[in-house]
Short mmCIF file of C-alpha atoms in Angstrom, two decimals:
data_model
loop_
_atom_site.label_atom_id
_atom_site.label_comp_id
_atom_site.label_asym_id
_atom_site.label_seq_id
_atom_site.Cartn_x
_atom_site.Cartn_y
_atom_site.Cartn_z
CA UNK A 112 115.67 -44.11 -53.06
CA UNK A 113 117.11 -40.75 -54.03
CA UNK A 114 115.70 -38.27 -56.54
CA UNK A 115 117.29 -35.17 -58.06
CA UNK A 116 115.21 -32.12 -58.96
CA UNK A 117 116.93 -29.83 -61.46
CA UNK A 118 115.16 -26.46 -61.60
CA UNK A 119 115.85 -25.12 -65.09
CA UNK A 120 113.46 -22.19 -64.47
CA UNK A 121 110.21 -21.44 -66.27
CA UNK A 122 108.69 -18.37 -67.89
CA UNK A 123 105.12 -18.99 -69.06
CA UNK A 124 102.24 -16.55 -69.62
CA UNK A 125 100.96 -17.05 -66.06
CA UNK A 126 103.85 -18.78 -64.32
CA UNK A 127 107.33 -17.42 -63.51
CA UNK A 128 110.24 -19.15 -61.83
CA UNK A 129 113.51 -17.34 -62.62
CA UNK A 130 115.41 -16.18 -59.49
CA UNK A 131 114.62 -14.50 -57.24
CA UNK A 132 111.37 -16.35 -58.04
CA UNK A 133 110.76 -20.04 -57.52
CA UNK A 134 107.86 -21.53 -59.48
CA UNK A 135 105.29 -24.01 -58.25
CA UNK A 136 106.78 -26.82 -60.38
CA UNK A 137 109.77 -27.80 -58.19
CA UNK A 138 107.76 -27.30 -54.98
CA UNK A 139 104.97 -29.61 -56.15
CA UNK A 140 107.53 -32.12 -57.44
CA UNK A 141 109.27 -32.12 -54.05
CA UNK A 142 105.94 -32.78 -52.35
CA UNK A 143 105.07 -35.62 -54.73
CA UNK A 144 108.48 -37.21 -54.13
CA UNK A 145 107.93 -37.05 -50.38
CA UNK A 146 104.47 -38.57 -50.77
CA UNK A 147 106.06 -41.45 -52.72
CA UNK A 148 108.72 -42.01 -50.05
CA UNK A 149 111.73 -40.52 -51.87
CA UNK A 150 114.55 -38.49 -50.41
CA UNK A 151 115.57 -35.76 -52.83
CA UNK A 152 118.24 -33.27 -53.78
CA UNK A 153 117.29 -29.91 -55.27
CA UNK A 154 119.57 -27.95 -57.57
CA UNK A 155 119.13 -25.06 -59.99
CA UNK A 156 120.44 -25.00 -63.55
CA UNK A 157 123.04 -22.49 -62.35
CA UNK A 158 124.27 -25.07 -59.84
CA UNK A 159 124.43 -27.79 -62.49
CA UNK A 160 126.43 -25.49 -64.77
CA UNK A 161 128.93 -24.94 -61.96
CA UNK A 162 129.36 -28.40 -60.42
CA UNK A 163 127.52 -30.93 -62.58
CA UNK A 164 124.85 -33.46 -61.63
CA UNK A 165 124.47 -35.13 -58.26
CA UNK A 166 123.98 -38.90 -58.24
CA UNK A 167 120.40 -40.11 -57.82
CA UNK A 168 118.03 -42.89 -58.83
CA UNK A 169 115.45 -40.61 -60.45
CA UNK A 170 115.93 -37.30 -62.28
CA UNK A 171 113.14 -34.72 -62.53
CA UNK A 172 114.09 -31.73 -64.69
CA UNK A 173 111.87 -28.62 -64.74
CA UNK A 174 112.03 -25.99 -67.48
CA UNK A 175 110.46 -24.10 -70.35
CA UNK A 176 110.11 -20.56 -71.72
CA UNK A 177 106.96 -19.73 -73.69
CA UNK A 178 107.16 -15.94 -73.45
CA UNK A 179 110.22 -13.89 -74.45
CA UNK A 180 112.06 -12.18 -71.62
CA UNK A 181 115.33 -10.71 -70.34
CA UNK A 182 116.70 -12.12 -67.11
CA UNK A 183 119.05 -10.83 -64.41
CA UNK A 184 118.65 -13.32 -61.56
CA UNK A 185 119.42 -16.38 -63.67
CA UNK A 186 119.45 -17.74 -67.23
CA UNK A 187 116.79 -20.36 -68.01
CA UNK A 188 117.91 -23.80 -69.16
CA UNK A 189 118.27 -24.21 -72.91
CA UNK A 190 117.00 -27.12 -74.98
CA UNK A 191 120.59 -28.29 -75.48
CA UNK A 192 121.27 -28.17 -71.73
CA UNK A 193 118.13 -30.19 -70.99
CA UNK A 194 119.26 -32.88 -73.43
CA UNK A 195 122.79 -32.90 -72.04
CA UNK A 196 121.53 -33.27 -68.45
CA UNK A 197 119.57 -36.39 -69.40
CA UNK A 198 122.50 -37.87 -71.31
CA UNK A 199 124.78 -37.44 -68.30
CA UNK A 200 122.29 -38.85 -65.82
CA UNK A 201 123.10 -42.46 -64.90
CA UNK A 202 120.07 -43.32 -62.74
CA UNK A 203 117.11 -45.50 -63.62
CA UNK A 204 114.44 -42.99 -64.67
CA UNK A 205 114.45 -39.46 -66.14
CA UNK A 206 111.47 -37.09 -66.35
CA UNK A 207 111.14 -33.59 -67.80
CA UNK A 208 108.31 -31.31 -66.63
CA UNK A 209 107.06 -27.90 -67.80
CA UNK A 210 106.48 -26.41 -71.22
CA UNK A 211 109.85 -27.86 -72.30
CA UNK A 212 108.20 -31.24 -71.91
CA UNK A 213 105.89 -30.19 -74.74
CA UNK A 214 107.83 -27.70 -76.89
CA UNK A 215 111.33 -27.32 -78.19
CA UNK A 216 111.95 -23.58 -78.47
CA UNK A 217 114.74 -21.04 -78.11
CA UNK A 218 114.63 -18.26 -75.49
CA UNK A 219 113.59 -15.30 -77.65
CA UNK A 220 110.66 -13.62 -79.33
CA UNK A 221 109.90 -13.77 -83.03
CA UNK A 222 110.43 -17.52 -83.23
CA UNK A 223 108.33 -20.60 -83.83
CA UNK A 224 108.24 -23.55 -81.44
CA UNK A 225 108.43 -27.21 -82.38
CA UNK A 226 105.94 -29.60 -80.86
CA UNK A 227 108.39 -32.26 -79.77
CA UNK A 228 108.87 -34.51 -76.78
CA UNK A 229 112.40 -35.17 -75.58
CA UNK A 230 113.60 -38.59 -76.66
CA UNK A 231 116.42 -38.24 -74.16
CA UNK A 232 113.94 -38.46 -71.25
CA UNK A 233 111.83 -41.46 -70.28
CA UNK A 234 108.81 -39.20 -69.63
CA UNK A 235 107.86 -35.71 -70.90
CA UNK A 236 105.06 -34.12 -68.84
CA UNK A 237 103.23 -30.80 -68.86
CA UNK A 238 99.41 -30.86 -68.72
CA UNK A 239 98.16 -32.61 -65.57
CA UNK A 240 101.79 -33.40 -64.73
CA UNK A 241 101.09 -33.81 -60.99
CA UNK A 242 98.82 -36.84 -61.41
CA UNK A 243 101.05 -38.35 -64.08
CA UNK A 244 104.15 -37.95 -61.92
CA UNK A 245 102.34 -39.40 -58.90
CA UNK A 246 101.47 -42.48 -60.94
CA UNK A 247 105.05 -42.83 -62.25
CA UNK A 248 106.47 -42.57 -58.72
CA UNK A 249 103.96 -44.75 -56.89
CA UNK A 250 102.48 -47.04 -59.53
CA UNK A 251 99.04 -45.90 -58.34
CA UNK A 252 96.47 -43.64 -60.00
CA UNK A 253 95.21 -40.50 -58.29
CA UNK A 254 91.50 -40.71 -58.98
CA UNK A 255 90.44 -37.45 -57.36
CA UNK A 256 90.72 -34.05 -59.07
CA UNK A 257 94.05 -32.33 -59.69
CA UNK A 258 93.70 -29.76 -56.95
CA UNK A 259 93.12 -32.39 -54.29
CA UNK A 260 96.59 -33.71 -55.15
CA UNK A 261 98.11 -30.23 -55.36
CA UNK A 262 96.71 -29.49 -51.88
CA UNK A 263 98.79 -32.30 -50.36
CA UNK A 264 101.88 -31.91 -52.55
CA UNK A 265 102.16 -28.12 -52.18
CA UNK A 266 102.22 -28.30 -48.39
CA UNK A 267 104.56 -31.30 -48.34
CA UNK A 268 107.02 -29.69 -50.75
CA UNK A 269 107.18 -26.26 -49.12
CA UNK A 270 110.47 -26.94 -47.35
CA UNK A 271 112.33 -27.33 -50.68
CA UNK A 272 112.66 -23.53 -50.76
CA UNK A 273 115.37 -23.80 -48.09
CA UNK A 274 117.59 -25.53 -50.65
CA UNK A 275 117.37 -22.68 -53.17
CA UNK A 276 120.60 -20.62 -53.35
CA UNK A 277 118.63 -17.36 -53.03
CA UNK A 278 116.84 -18.40 -49.83
CA UNK A 279 115.56 -16.53 -47.85
CA UNK A 280 115.57 -13.76 -50.50
CA UNK A 281 113.12 -15.76 -52.58
CA UNK A 282 109.70 -14.99 -54.07
CA UNK A 283 107.30 -17.94 -54.18
CA UNK A 284 104.98 -17.94 -57.18
CA UNK A 285 101.61 -19.12 -55.82
CA UNK A 286 99.11 -20.89 -58.06
CA UNK A 287 95.59 -19.43 -58.00
CA UNK A 288 94.24 -21.29 -61.02
CA UNK A 289 94.84 -22.34 -64.58
CA UNK A 290 93.38 -21.97 -68.05
CA UNK A 291 91.62 -18.95 -69.55
CA UNK A 292 88.11 -17.58 -69.01
CA UNK A 293 87.89 -16.02 -72.50
CA UNK A 294 85.45 -17.77 -74.81
CA UNK A 295 87.39 -16.71 -77.93
CA UNK A 296 91.08 -17.12 -77.15
CA UNK A 297 93.92 -14.76 -78.08
CA UNK A 298 95.66 -16.01 -81.20
CA UNK A 299 99.13 -16.55 -79.71
CA UNK A 300 98.69 -17.59 -76.07
CA UNK A 301 99.51 -21.03 -74.65
CA UNK A 302 97.52 -20.56 -71.44
CA UNK A 303 94.21 -21.73 -73.02
CA UNK A 304 95.92 -25.06 -73.76
CA UNK A 305 95.50 -25.84 -70.07
CA UNK A 306 91.74 -25.81 -70.70
CA UNK A 307 88.82 -23.89 -69.28
CA UNK A 308 89.53 -21.51 -66.42
CA UNK A 309 89.66 -23.32 -63.06
CA UNK A 310 90.27 -21.66 -59.68
CA UNK A 311 92.12 -23.29 -56.82
CA UNK A 312 90.17 -23.33 -53.52
CA UNK A 313 90.84 -20.35 -51.25
CA UNK A 314 91.64 -22.51 -48.21
CA UNK A 315 94.16 -24.57 -50.20
CA UNK A 316 96.05 -21.45 -51.25
CA UNK A 317 96.11 -20.16 -47.68
CA UNK A 318 97.29 -23.54 -46.39
CA UNK A 319 100.21 -23.61 -48.84
CA UNK A 320 101.23 -20.06 -47.95
CA UNK A 321 101.11 -21.01 -44.29
CA UNK A 322 103.47 -23.96 -44.98
CA UNK A 323 105.83 -21.77 -47.01
CA UNK A 324 105.78 -19.08 -44.32
CA UNK A 325 106.68 -21.63 -41.66
CA UNK A 326 109.54 -22.76 -43.92
CA UNK A 327 110.91 -19.20 -43.97
CA UNK A 328 109.31 -17.59 -47.03
CA UNK A 329 108.41 -13.91 -46.64
CA UNK A 330 107.81 -12.99 -50.30
CA UNK A 331 104.73 -14.14 -52.21
CA UNK A 332 103.21 -13.45 -55.62
CA UNK A 333 99.70 -14.62 -56.45
CA UNK A 334 100.25 -15.89 -59.97
CA UNK A 335 99.72 -18.97 -62.14
CA UNK A 336 96.40 -17.50 -63.24
CA UNK A 337 95.67 -15.61 -66.44
CA UNK A 338 93.34 -13.14 -64.70
CA UNK A 339 93.18 -12.60 -60.95
CA UNK A 340 89.89 -10.69 -61.33
CA UNK A 341 88.26 -13.93 -62.53
CA UNK A 342 89.54 -15.93 -59.53
CA UNK A 343 86.61 -18.01 -58.22
CA UNK A 344 84.39 -16.07 -60.60
CA UNK A 345 84.98 -16.82 -64.30
CA UNK A 346 81.81 -15.36 -65.89
CA UNK A 347 81.21 -12.91 -63.02
CA UNK A 348 83.79 -11.62 -60.54
CA UNK A 349 83.62 -12.77 -56.92
CA UNK A 350 84.94 -9.89 -54.77
CA UNK A 351 84.15 -11.75 -51.53
CA UNK A 352 86.33 -14.72 -52.50
CA UNK A 353 89.29 -12.42 -53.24
CA UNK A 354 88.78 -10.60 -49.96
CA UNK A 355 88.75 -13.96 -48.15
CA UNK A 356 91.95 -14.91 -49.96
CA UNK A 357 93.85 -11.76 -49.00
CA UNK A 358 92.63 -11.60 -45.40
CA UNK A 359 93.41 -15.30 -44.99
CA UNK A 360 96.96 -14.83 -46.31
CA UNK A 361 97.53 -11.95 -43.93
CA UNK A 362 96.28 -14.06 -41.01
CA UNK A 363 98.78 -16.90 -41.60
CA UNK A 364 101.71 -14.76 -42.79
CA UNK A 365 101.47 -11.73 -40.55
CA UNK A 366 105.08 -10.57 -41.02
CA UNK A 367 105.32 -11.13 -44.76
CA UNK A 368 107.53 -8.67 -46.63
CA UNK A 369 106.01 -8.91 -50.11
CA UNK A 370 102.49 -9.72 -51.27
CA UNK A 371 102.07 -9.00 -54.98
CA UNK A 372 100.03 -10.34 -57.88
CA UNK A 373 100.51 -10.75 -61.62
CA UNK A 374 98.05 -11.08 -64.51
CA UNK A 375 94.81 -9.18 -65.07
CA UNK A 376 92.55 -9.26 -68.14
CA UNK A 377 91.65 -5.63 -68.97
CA UNK A 378 88.72 -6.74 -71.12
CA UNK A 379 87.22 -8.69 -68.23
CA UNK A 380 87.79 -5.75 -65.89
CA UNK A 381 86.03 -3.35 -68.29
CA UNK A 382 83.06 -5.70 -68.68
CA UNK A 383 82.66 -5.86 -64.88
CA UNK A 384 83.94 -2.45 -63.84
CA UNK A 385 82.04 -2.08 -60.56
CA UNK A 386 83.03 -5.49 -59.18
CA UNK A 387 86.57 -5.09 -60.53
CA UNK A 388 86.95 -1.76 -58.76
CA UNK A 389 86.01 -3.50 -55.51
CA UNK A 390 88.57 -6.25 -56.18
CA UNK A 391 91.31 -3.73 -57.01
CA UNK A 392 90.47 -1.98 -53.75
CA UNK A 393 90.89 -5.24 -51.81
CA UNK A 394 94.22 -5.99 -53.49
CA UNK A 395 95.60 -2.52 -52.79
CA UNK A 396 94.38 -2.64 -49.17
CA UNK A 397 96.15 -5.90 -48.30
CA UNK A 398 99.14 -5.99 -50.67
CA UNK A 399 102.55 -4.41 -50.18
CA UNK A 400 103.64 -1.28 -52.12
CA UNK A 401 104.95 -1.58 -55.68
CA UNK A 402 102.38 -4.14 -56.87
CA UNK A 403 101.63 -4.40 -60.60
CA UNK A 404 98.65 -5.75 -62.54
CA UNK A 405 100.23 -7.16 -65.69
CA UNK A 406 97.70 -6.45 -68.45
CA UNK A 407 98.09 -8.25 -71.75
CA UNK A 408 96.73 -5.47 -73.95
CA UNK A 409 99.15 -6.57 -76.73
CA UNK A 410 98.04 -3.86 -79.18
CA UNK A 411 95.94 -0.71 -79.36
CA UNK A 412 95.48 -1.12 -83.15
CA UNK A 413 91.81 -2.04 -83.91
CA UNK A 414 92.82 -4.21 -86.87
CA UNK A 415 95.33 -6.22 -84.85
CA UNK A 416 92.86 -6.53 -81.98
CA UNK A 417 90.19 -7.93 -84.30
CA UNK A 418 92.41 -10.36 -86.21
CA UNK A 419 93.98 -11.81 -83.04
CA UNK A 420 90.93 -11.90 -80.75
CA UNK A 421 92.60 -9.57 -78.27
CA UNK A 422 90.97 -8.43 -75.08
CA UNK A 423 90.15 -4.74 -75.30
CA UNK A 424 90.11 -1.60 -77.45
CA UNK A 425 92.25 1.44 -76.70
CA UNK A 426 89.46 3.64 -75.29
CA UNK A 427 88.25 0.89 -72.97
CA UNK A 428 91.84 0.16 -71.91
CA UNK A 429 92.25 3.84 -71.04
CA UNK A 430 89.20 3.62 -68.73
CA UNK A 431 90.60 0.52 -67.01
CA UNK A 432 93.99 2.20 -66.45
CA UNK A 433 92.22 5.24 -65.04
CA UNK A 434 90.17 3.11 -62.64
CA UNK A 435 93.23 1.23 -61.32
CA UNK A 436 95.03 4.53 -60.79
CA UNK A 437 92.10 5.84 -58.79
CA UNK A 438 91.97 2.79 -56.53
CA UNK A 439 95.64 1.80 -56.29
CA UNK A 440 97.50 5.09 -56.71
CA UNK A 441 97.91 5.84 -52.98
CA UNK A 442 101.55 5.80 -51.84
CA UNK A 443 103.58 4.37 -48.99
CA UNK A 444 106.89 6.24 -48.60
CA UNK A 445 106.40 7.47 -52.15
CA UNK A 446 105.74 4.04 -53.70
CA UNK A 447 102.26 3.48 -55.24
CA UNK A 448 100.35 0.48 -53.90
CA UNK A 449 98.92 -0.93 -57.15
CA UNK A 450 99.44 0.17 -60.75
CA UNK A 451 98.74 -1.29 -64.20
CA UNK A 452 101.51 -2.72 -66.36
CA UNK A 453 101.08 -2.87 -70.14
CA UNK A 454 102.27 -5.69 -72.41
CA UNK A 455 102.67 -4.83 -76.12
CA UNK A 456 103.33 -7.63 -78.59
CA UNK A 457 104.63 -7.37 -82.15
CA UNK A 458 104.50 -9.84 -85.01
CA UNK A 459 100.75 -10.45 -84.65
CA UNK A 460 98.39 -10.86 -87.59
CA UNK A 461 97.28 -7.60 -89.22
CA UNK A 462 100.25 -5.58 -87.99
CA UNK A 463 101.37 -2.64 -90.18
CA UNK A 464 103.49 0.48 -89.77
CA UNK A 465 100.32 2.19 -88.55
CA UNK A 466 100.27 -0.21 -85.57
CA UNK A 467 103.45 1.32 -84.16
CA UNK A 468 102.02 4.83 -84.56
CA UNK A 469 98.73 3.93 -82.85
CA UNK A 470 100.47 2.20 -79.95
CA UNK A 471 102.88 5.08 -79.35
CA UNK A 472 100.16 7.73 -79.55
CA UNK A 473 97.98 5.80 -77.08
CA UNK A 474 100.84 5.53 -74.60
CA UNK A 475 101.45 9.26 -74.87
CA UNK A 476 97.74 9.90 -74.31
CA UNK A 477 98.04 7.97 -71.04
CA UNK A 478 101.10 10.01 -70.09
CA UNK A 479 99.48 13.36 -70.90
CA UNK A 480 96.37 12.39 -68.92
CA UNK A 481 98.58 12.35 -65.80
CA UNK A 482 97.92 8.64 -65.24
CA UNK A 483 100.50 6.15 -64.00
CA UNK A 484 101.71 2.93 -65.59
CA UNK A 485 104.34 0.96 -63.77
CA UNK A 486 106.02 -0.47 -66.88
CA UNK A 487 105.54 -1.23 -70.58
CA UNK A 488 106.83 -4.57 -71.87
CA UNK A 489 107.59 -4.53 -75.61
CA UNK A 490 108.14 -8.01 -77.04
CA UNK A 491 108.02 -10.07 -80.20
CA UNK A 492 105.44 -12.83 -80.36
CA UNK A 493 106.38 -16.51 -80.18
CA UNK A 494 104.29 -18.94 -82.27
CA UNK A 495 103.34 -22.23 -80.59
CA UNK A 496 101.66 -25.30 -82.08
CA UNK A 497 97.95 -25.64 -81.23
CA UNK A 498 97.47 -21.84 -81.20
CA UNK A 499 95.56 -19.96 -83.95
CA UNK A 500 98.64 -17.88 -84.78
CA UNK A 501 100.73 -20.98 -85.45
CA UNK A 502 98.04 -22.40 -87.72
CA UNK A 503 97.69 -19.11 -89.61
CA UNK A 504 101.46 -18.94 -90.13
CA UNK A 505 101.49 -22.58 -91.18
CA UNK A 506 104.57 -23.21 -89.05
CA UNK A 507 106.51 -20.18 -90.32
CA UNK A 508 108.18 -17.68 -87.99
CA UNK A 509 106.23 -14.50 -87.11
CA UNK A 510 107.48 -11.45 -88.98
CA UNK A 511 108.20 -7.99 -87.60
CA UNK A 512 109.65 -4.93 -89.29
CA UNK A 513 113.00 -4.93 -87.46
CA UNK A 514 113.72 -1.27 -88.19
CA UNK A 515 110.29 -0.13 -87.05
CA UNK A 516 110.41 -2.37 -83.99
CA UNK A 517 113.82 -1.08 -82.87
CA UNK A 518 112.83 2.57 -83.40
CA UNK A 519 109.52 2.08 -81.62
CA UNK A 520 111.19 0.52 -78.61
CA UNK A 521 113.74 3.35 -78.50
CA UNK A 522 111.16 6.12 -78.71
CA UNK A 523 108.89 4.55 -76.08
CA UNK A 524 111.80 4.22 -73.66
CA UNK A 525 112.91 7.81 -74.33
CA UNK A 526 109.62 9.68 -74.52
CA UNK A 527 107.30 7.61 -72.34
CA UNK A 528 109.28 5.50 -69.85
CA UNK A 529 111.59 8.24 -68.60
CA UNK A 530 108.75 10.65 -67.84
CA UNK A 531 106.60 7.90 -66.37
CA UNK A 532 109.37 6.76 -64.02
CA UNK A 533 109.65 10.29 -62.64
CA UNK A 534 105.91 10.28 -62.00
CA UNK A 535 105.70 6.81 -60.47
CA UNK A 536 108.84 7.09 -58.32
CA UNK A 537 109.48 10.79 -57.66
CA UNK A 538 112.68 11.93 -55.99
CA UNK A 539 112.40 11.20 -52.27
CA UNK A 540 110.62 7.85 -52.75
CA UNK A 541 112.05 5.20 -50.44
CA UNK A 542 112.92 1.65 -51.47
CA UNK A 543 113.25 -0.63 -48.46
CA UNK A 544 115.34 -3.78 -48.44
CA UNK A 545 117.05 -3.50 -51.82
CA UNK A 546 119.28 -6.54 -52.49
CA UNK A 547 122.59 -5.86 -54.27
CA UNK A 548 122.91 -8.14 -57.34
CA UNK A 549 125.95 -7.00 -59.35
CA UNK A 550 128.56 -4.28 -59.89
CA UNK A 551 129.35 -2.25 -62.98
CA UNK A 552 132.16 0.28 -62.77
CA UNK A 553 131.75 2.20 -59.53
CA UNK A 554 128.04 1.39 -59.32
CA UNK A 555 126.21 -1.30 -57.37
CA UNK A 556 122.92 -2.48 -58.88
CA UNK A 557 120.10 -4.18 -57.07
CA UNK A 558 116.38 -4.68 -56.72
CA UNK A 559 113.78 -4.95 -54.03
CA UNK A 560 112.02 -8.31 -54.33
CA UNK A 561 108.67 -7.85 -56.03
CA UNK A 562 106.72 -8.22 -59.23
CA UNK A 563 108.61 -6.46 -62.04
CA UNK A 564 111.16 -5.29 -59.49
CA UNK A 565 112.71 -1.90 -60.23
CA UNK A 566 116.43 -1.85 -61.04
CA UNK A 567 118.28 0.73 -58.96
CA UNK A 568 121.89 1.91 -59.17
CA UNK A 569 123.91 3.06 -56.15
CA UNK A 570 127.14 5.06 -56.75
CA UNK A 571 129.15 2.95 -54.31
CA UNK A 572 130.50 -0.59 -54.23
CA UNK A 573 128.40 -2.55 -51.74
CA UNK A 574 128.61 -6.25 -50.83
CA UNK A 575 126.73 -8.60 -53.11
CA UNK A 576 123.45 -9.83 -51.59
CA UNK A 577 123.60 -7.16 -48.90
CA UNK A 578 120.33 -5.42 -48.04
CA UNK A 579 120.03 -1.62 -48.03
CA UNK A 580 117.30 1.00 -47.71
CA UNK A 581 117.53 3.68 -50.40
CA UNK A 582 116.06 7.00 -51.48
CA UNK A 583 115.47 7.96 -55.14
CA UNK A 584 117.54 10.91 -56.44
CA UNK A 585 117.51 10.51 -60.25
CA UNK A 586 115.72 8.72 -63.10
CA UNK A 587 116.85 6.83 -66.18
CA UNK A 588 114.63 5.25 -68.82
CA UNK A 589 114.11 1.95 -67.00
CA UNK A 590 116.18 2.33 -63.84
CA UNK A 591 116.72 4.72 -60.93
CA UNK A 592 119.70 6.23 -59.18
CA UNK A 593 119.33 5.89 -55.42
CA UNK A 594 121.40 6.61 -52.32
CA UNK A 595 121.57 4.38 -49.24
CA UNK A 596 119.90 5.83 -46.14
CA UNK A 597 120.62 7.11 -43.64
CA UNK A 598 123.24 8.97 -45.66
CA UNK A 599 126.34 9.56 -43.52
CA UNK A 600 127.44 12.92 -44.84
CA UNK A 601 130.59 13.01 -42.69
CA UNK A 602 131.85 9.71 -44.14
CA UNK A 603 130.76 9.36 -47.76
CA UNK A 604 133.11 10.06 -50.67
CA UNK A 605 132.84 12.40 -53.63
CA UNK A 606 131.05 9.88 -55.90
CA UNK A 607 128.17 9.61 -53.44
CA UNK A 608 127.99 13.23 -52.32
CA UNK A 609 127.65 14.62 -55.86
CA UNK A 610 124.31 12.82 -56.27
CA UNK A 611 122.75 14.49 -53.21
CA UNK A 612 120.18 17.12 -54.28
CA UNK A 613 121.46 20.45 -53.05
CA UNK A 614 125.14 19.46 -53.20
CA UNK A 615 126.02 18.28 -56.73
CA UNK A 616 129.16 20.05 -57.97
CA UNK A 617 129.80 21.44 -54.47
CA UNK A 618 130.87 18.02 -53.15
CA UNK A 619 134.48 19.17 -52.68
CA UNK A 620 133.30 22.02 -50.45
CA UNK A 621 131.41 19.56 -48.26
CA UNK A 622 134.48 17.32 -47.95
CA UNK A 623 136.72 20.26 -47.02
CA UNK A 624 134.30 21.65 -44.42
CA UNK A 625 133.59 18.34 -42.66
CA UNK A 626 132.76 17.25 -40.02
CA UNK A 627 129.27 18.60 -39.29
CA UNK A 628 127.32 18.05 -36.09
CA UNK A 629 123.89 19.17 -37.28
CA UNK A 630 121.93 20.42 -40.25
CA UNK A 631 122.22 23.96 -38.94
CA UNK A 632 126.01 23.68 -38.81
CA UNK A 633 126.07 22.15 -42.33
CA UNK A 634 124.13 25.10 -43.77
CA UNK A 635 126.29 27.65 -41.94
CA UNK A 636 129.59 26.11 -43.09
CA UNK A 637 128.67 25.34 -46.71
CA UNK A 638 125.85 27.77 -47.54
CA UNK A 639 124.10 24.75 -49.12
CA UNK A 640 120.53 23.56 -48.51
CA UNK A 641 118.84 20.21 -49.13
CA UNK A 642 115.26 19.75 -50.26
CA UNK A 643 113.10 19.09 -47.21
CA UNK A 644 112.70 15.39 -48.03
CA UNK A 645 116.48 14.94 -48.32
CA UNK A 646 117.11 16.61 -44.97
CA UNK A 647 115.28 13.72 -43.32
CA UNK A 648 117.62 11.17 -44.94
CA UNK A 649 120.92 12.62 -43.67
CA UNK A 650 122.90 11.39 -40.68
CA UNK A 651 125.72 13.40 -39.05
CA UNK A 652 127.31 10.34 -37.50
CA UNK A 653 131.13 10.56 -37.42
#
């Protein structure tokens, strides 16, 4: 019996699976198919768009976007594509898994979702999908708890990553838990629909990472949890459990290239500041540089916070950001180990023009306090059935002032992001193992695999999917200009040389005076001088 897994990609509040990420869904599905005795094909939605569906007896489609986002590595499957895939499938049984198995929604903010199961599929699964799929495949019930099944399936399905077109340049999203520890839930979020916060056993997580590592994975993000600080703790943090998790991961994946995390609840951190500082210290000690704690602050406006049951006030959020800076702000080759990321959401109940003013002024307070924030996400809310926001709106779309929203986004990018990028990634910072993704004009653009990976532009056409080490030389609003290192000054053309600090408009002089055998000879011939950090990046190879 043959099965086909179509990975349509997911983007949920605590679960991401758009390339270069692969979510837990297709990996668990692959494991469950193996447990049931099936052979399987794996394909992404990009592959299906290019060459159509492969023949199989059973179809398992994965997909669903419940948070708005912009994507570079791939475009998530649409509702129409999901329906079309099922219509074209000629096997005996079709199953759709993920939030798309529950909601029909477009990929954008400011919209309302429909609670609707796909009639085109024989089964639509989301909550507790592992046990339901196991029963569909085997005809038997799994009577133990969900995580006992996930333990087996996650290890059995690890090898599916080899079939992903991005492999081995692939980040595995690792499930730490599910649900939400907040007693009063945020008005808009779908994560509480999974139920009360539950943590996955430490040893199970380590075992899955060991299986993925043996299958060739070197990039991991500890996600699928709404708040890593509540892992194994819920009401009270458990720093020892998180230390055991990180040390265990390092013991089974000694040569990993990326170990990052995702969500953190700033309100929970503030309420348990001492224990949270210890946890942040553990994360920054064992992670890899460039890690981000994604904090769903959503709004600094007291009225919006109150009406939507948000997590924290602006003064308390400031204290949390300051603490994380103090613990995680150390640098490796210029890159901070662990920084906060801020999510701002618009279209919430109680929002007024004053909301935009409060949010901007609070961001600028953070900037002027010489603190660091890795990134600010500005999005429009999506309204989902079974959430308080949906009920309050009575099924209507959330409203935002489009003019205010556009201006706010522009001014934050101009006044806050540009200055913050210069602080977080100063000139001379080194990005190792950047992967080239696309070209635009004479520029090559790429990212280093990681959580909220930074987009960098290189003024040279490089091979797609090639890996390069780079040094930062200039800053945009949300991207960086970098140069590949070592920089071969005797070989590079004008478009590269003009970006080198200390050369700039004198590039033609450098070209005319070449070759150079040493830095001393370069200075003598050109009367130019690099900053000290740039001098270390230059090669005089001929």
